[in-house]
PDB file of C-alpha atoms in Angstrom:
ATOM      1  CA  MET B 118     -51.765 212.710 173.219  1.00  0.00           C
ATOM      2  CA  LYS B 119     -48.194 211.885 174.259  1.00  0.00           C
ATOM      3  CA  ASN B 120     -48.313 208.704 172.181  1.00  0.00           C
ATOM      4  CA  TYR B 121     -49.265 210.653 169.044  1.00  0.00           C
ATOM      5  CA  ALA B 122     -46.403 213.131 169.508  1.00  0.00           C
ATOM      6  CA  LEU B 123     -43.968 210.268 170.046  1.00  0.00           C
ATOM      7  CA  LEU B 124     -45.265 208.528 166.921  1.00  0.00           C
ATOM      8  CA  VAL B 125     -44.850 211.705 164.812  1.00  0.00           C
ATOM      9  CA  PHE B 126     -41.260 212.210 166.000  1.00  0.00           C
ATOM     10  CA  LEU B 127     -40.444 208.544 165.337  1.00  0.00           C
ATOM     11  CA  ILE B 128     -41.774 208.709 161.759  1.00  0.00           C
ATOM     12  CA  LEU B 129     -39.976 211.995 161.134  1.00  0.00           C
ATOM     13  CA  GLY B 130     -36.673 210.533 162.409  1.00  0.00           C
ATOM     14  CA  ILE B 131     -36.944 207.432 160.241  1.00  0.00           C
ATOM     15  CA  THR B 132     -37.719 209.525 157.149  1.00  0.00           C
ATOM     16  CA  LEU B 133     -34.791 211.904 157.656  1.00  0.00           C
ATOM     17  CA  ASN B 134     -32.386 209.057 158.405  1.00  0.00           C
ATOM     18  CA  SER B 135     -33.242 207.162 155.215  1.00  0.00           C
ATOM     19  CA  SER B 136     -32.782 210.260 153.021  1.00  0.00           C
ATOM     20  CA  ALA B 137     -29.424 211.055 154.656  1.00  0.00           C
ATOM     21  CA  MET B 138     -28.150 207.542 153.967  1.00  0.00           C
ATOM     22  CA  THR B 139     -28.896 207.741 150.238  1.00  0.00           C
ATOM     23  CA  GLY B 140     -27.010 211.061 149.960  1.00  0.00           C
ATOM     24  CA  SER B 141     -23.889 209.658 151.598  1.00  0.00           C
ATOM     25  CA  ASN B 142     -23.969 206.609 149.318  1.00  0.00           C
ATOM     26  CA  LEU B 143     -23.973 208.859 146.251  1.00  0.00           C
ATOM     27  CA  ILE B 144     -20.883 210.731 147.455  1.00  0.00           C
ATOM     28  CA  ALA B 145     -18.953 207.506 148.074  1.00  0.00           C
ATOM     29  CA  GLU B 146     -19.872 206.253 144.606  1.00  0.00           C
ATOM     30  CA  GLU B 147     -18.509 209.386 142.902  1.00  0.00           C
ATOM     31  CA  ILE B 148     -15.182 209.155 144.720  1.00  0.00           C
ATOM     32  CA  THR B 149     -14.488 205.635 143.493  1.00  0.00           C
ATOM     33  CA  ILE B 150     -15.063 206.649 139.868  1.00  0.00           C
ATOM     34  CA  ILE B 151     -12.416 209.412 139.939  1.00  0.00           C
ATOM     35  CA  THR B 152      -9.400 207.227 140.765  1.00  0.00           C
ATOM     36  CA  ASP B 153      -6.880 206.269 138.074  1.00  0.00           C
ATOM     37  CA  GLU B 154      -5.878 202.668 137.591  1.00  0.00           C
ATOM     38  CA  TYR B 155      -2.230 201.872 137.023  1.00  0.00           C
ATOM     39  CA  VAL B 156      -1.075 198.497 135.714  1.00  0.00           C
ATOM     40  CA  LYS B 157       2.356 197.125 136.569  1.00  0.00           C
ATOM     41  CA  ILE B 158       4.770 197.075 133.634  1.00  0.00           C
ATOM     42  CA  LYS B 159       8.358 196.035 133.000  1.00  0.00           C
ATOM     43  CA  SER B 160      11.043 198.712 133.044  1.00  0.00           C
ATOM     44  CA  SER B 161      11.772 197.944 129.373  1.00  0.00           C
ATOM     45  CA  GLU B 162       8.375 199.454 128.484  1.00  0.00           C
ATOM     46  CA  LEU B 163       9.451 202.934 129.625  1.00  0.00           C
ATOM     47  CA  THR B 164       9.929 205.455 126.820  1.00  0.00           C
ATOM     48  CA  PRO B 165      13.393 206.961 126.169  1.00  0.00           C
ATOM     49  CA  PRO B 166      12.371 210.485 127.333  1.00  0.00           C
ATOM     50  CA  VAL B 167      11.162 209.009 130.631  1.00  0.00           C
ATOM     51  CA  ILE B 168      14.432 207.146 131.133  1.00  0.00           C
ATOM     52  CA  GLU B 169      16.435 210.304 130.410  1.00  0.00           C
ATOM     53  CA  GLU B 170      14.445 212.329 132.968  1.00  0.00           C
ATOM     54  CA  ILE B 171      14.819 209.621 135.617  1.00  0.00           C
ATOM     55  CA  LEU B 172      18.584 209.584 135.114  1.00  0.00           C
ATOM     56  CA  LYS B 173      18.713 213.409 135.382  1.00  0.00           C
ATOM     57  CA  GLN B 174      16.565 213.733 138.509  1.00  0.00           C
ATOM     58  CA  TYR B 175      17.547 210.531 140.322  1.00  0.00           C
ATOM     59  CA  PRO B 176      21.061 209.537 139.200  1.00  0.00           C
ATOM     60  CA  THR B 177      21.872 207.478 142.309  1.00  0.00           C
ATOM     61  CA  SER B 178      18.420 205.900 142.783  1.00  0.00           C
ATOM     62  CA  LYS B 179      17.031 202.586 141.630  1.00  0.00           C
ATOM     63  CA  LEU B 180      13.666 201.887 140.044  1.00  0.00           C
ATOM     64  CA  GLY B 181      11.557 199.936 142.529  1.00  0.00           C
ATOM     65  CA  GLY B 182       8.475 199.580 140.354  1.00  0.00           C
ATOM     66  CA  ALA B 183       6.852 200.963 137.216  1.00  0.00           C
ATOM     67  CA  PHE B 184       3.140 201.317 136.511  1.00  0.00           C
ATOM     68  CA  LYS B 185       1.209 202.780 133.559  1.00  0.00           C
ATOM     69  CA  ASN B 186      -2.385 203.981 133.119  1.00  0.00           C
ATOM     70  CA  ASP B 187      -4.626 204.364 130.045  1.00  0.00           C
ATOM     71  CA  LYS B 188      -3.526 207.973 129.480  1.00  0.00           C
ATOM     72  CA  GLY B 189       0.120 206.984 128.960  1.00  0.00           C
ATOM     73  CA  GLU B 190       1.197 208.317 132.362  1.00  0.00           C
ATOM     74  CA  PHE B 191       3.741 206.439 134.429  1.00  0.00           C
ATOM     75  CA  LYS B 192       3.800 205.955 138.187  1.00  0.00           C
ATOM     76  CA  LEU B 193       7.349 205.180 139.277  1.00  0.00           C
ATOM     77  CA  ILE B 194       8.515 204.022 142.684  1.00  0.00           C
ATOM     78  CA  MET B 195      12.062 205.221 143.166  1.00  0.00           C
ATOM     79  CA  VAL B 196      14.317 203.714 145.846  1.00  0.00           C
ATOM     80  CA  LEU B 197      16.580 206.528 146.972  1.00  0.00           C
ATOM     81  CA  LYS B 198      20.184 206.062 148.087  1.00  0.00           C
ATOM     82  CA  SER B 199      19.076 206.409 151.722  1.00  0.00           C
ATOM     83  CA  GLY B 200      16.742 203.430 151.276  1.00  0.00           C
ATOM     84  CA  THR B 201      13.483 205.399 151.372  1.00  0.00           C
ATOM     85  CA  ARG B 202      10.925 205.058 148.609  1.00  0.00           C
ATOM     86  CA  LYS B 203       9.457 207.934 146.662  1.00  0.00           C
ATOM     87  CA  THR B 204       6.528 207.733 144.256  1.00  0.00           C
ATOM     88  CA  VAL B 205       6.743 210.055 141.238  1.00  0.00           C
ATOM     89  CA  TYR B 206       4.525 210.556 138.205  1.00  0.00           C
ATOM     90  CA  ILE B 207       5.682 211.331 134.668  1.00  0.00           C
ATOM     91  CA  ASP B 208       4.043 211.307 131.235  1.00  0.00           C
ATOM     92  CA  GLN B 209       5.336 209.425 128.204  1.00  0.00           C
ATOM     93  CA  TYR B 210       7.149 212.537 126.935  1.00  0.00           C
ATOM     94  CA  GLY B 211       9.232 213.000 130.086  1.00  0.00           C
ATOM     95  CA  ASN B 212       7.156 215.772 131.702  1.00  0.00           C
ATOM     96  CA  TRP B 213       6.780 215.492 135.487  1.00  0.00           C
ATOM     97  CA  ILE B 214       3.236 215.416 136.878  1.00  0.00           C
ATOM     98  CA  ASN B 215       2.285 216.683 140.339  1.00  0.00           C
ATOM     99  CA  LYS B 216      -0.297 214.378 141.959  1.00  0.00           C
ATOM    100  CA  ARG B 217      -1.342 214.332 145.575  1.00  0.00           C
TER     101      ARG B 217
END
């Protein structure tokens, strides 16, 4: 009788474990789809409104890197006067974007 109870609990545990693993795999798959992909570009590819906004907001900073995605949004790495780096996002029309 004890062997049957042990067998039932073992089968139940294996069944629940396999269904829990498939649920967690689905969640991880959805997260990877959401991310945006930025491609590195030259600073000469920035639009004039973007350049104007950079000069207004960060007059003493240098551009450490520029990236662009399919939506026309730019990811800019600004090197501040203190030497720290700050990542900012801006669209092609010079409007700042808040991303976390």
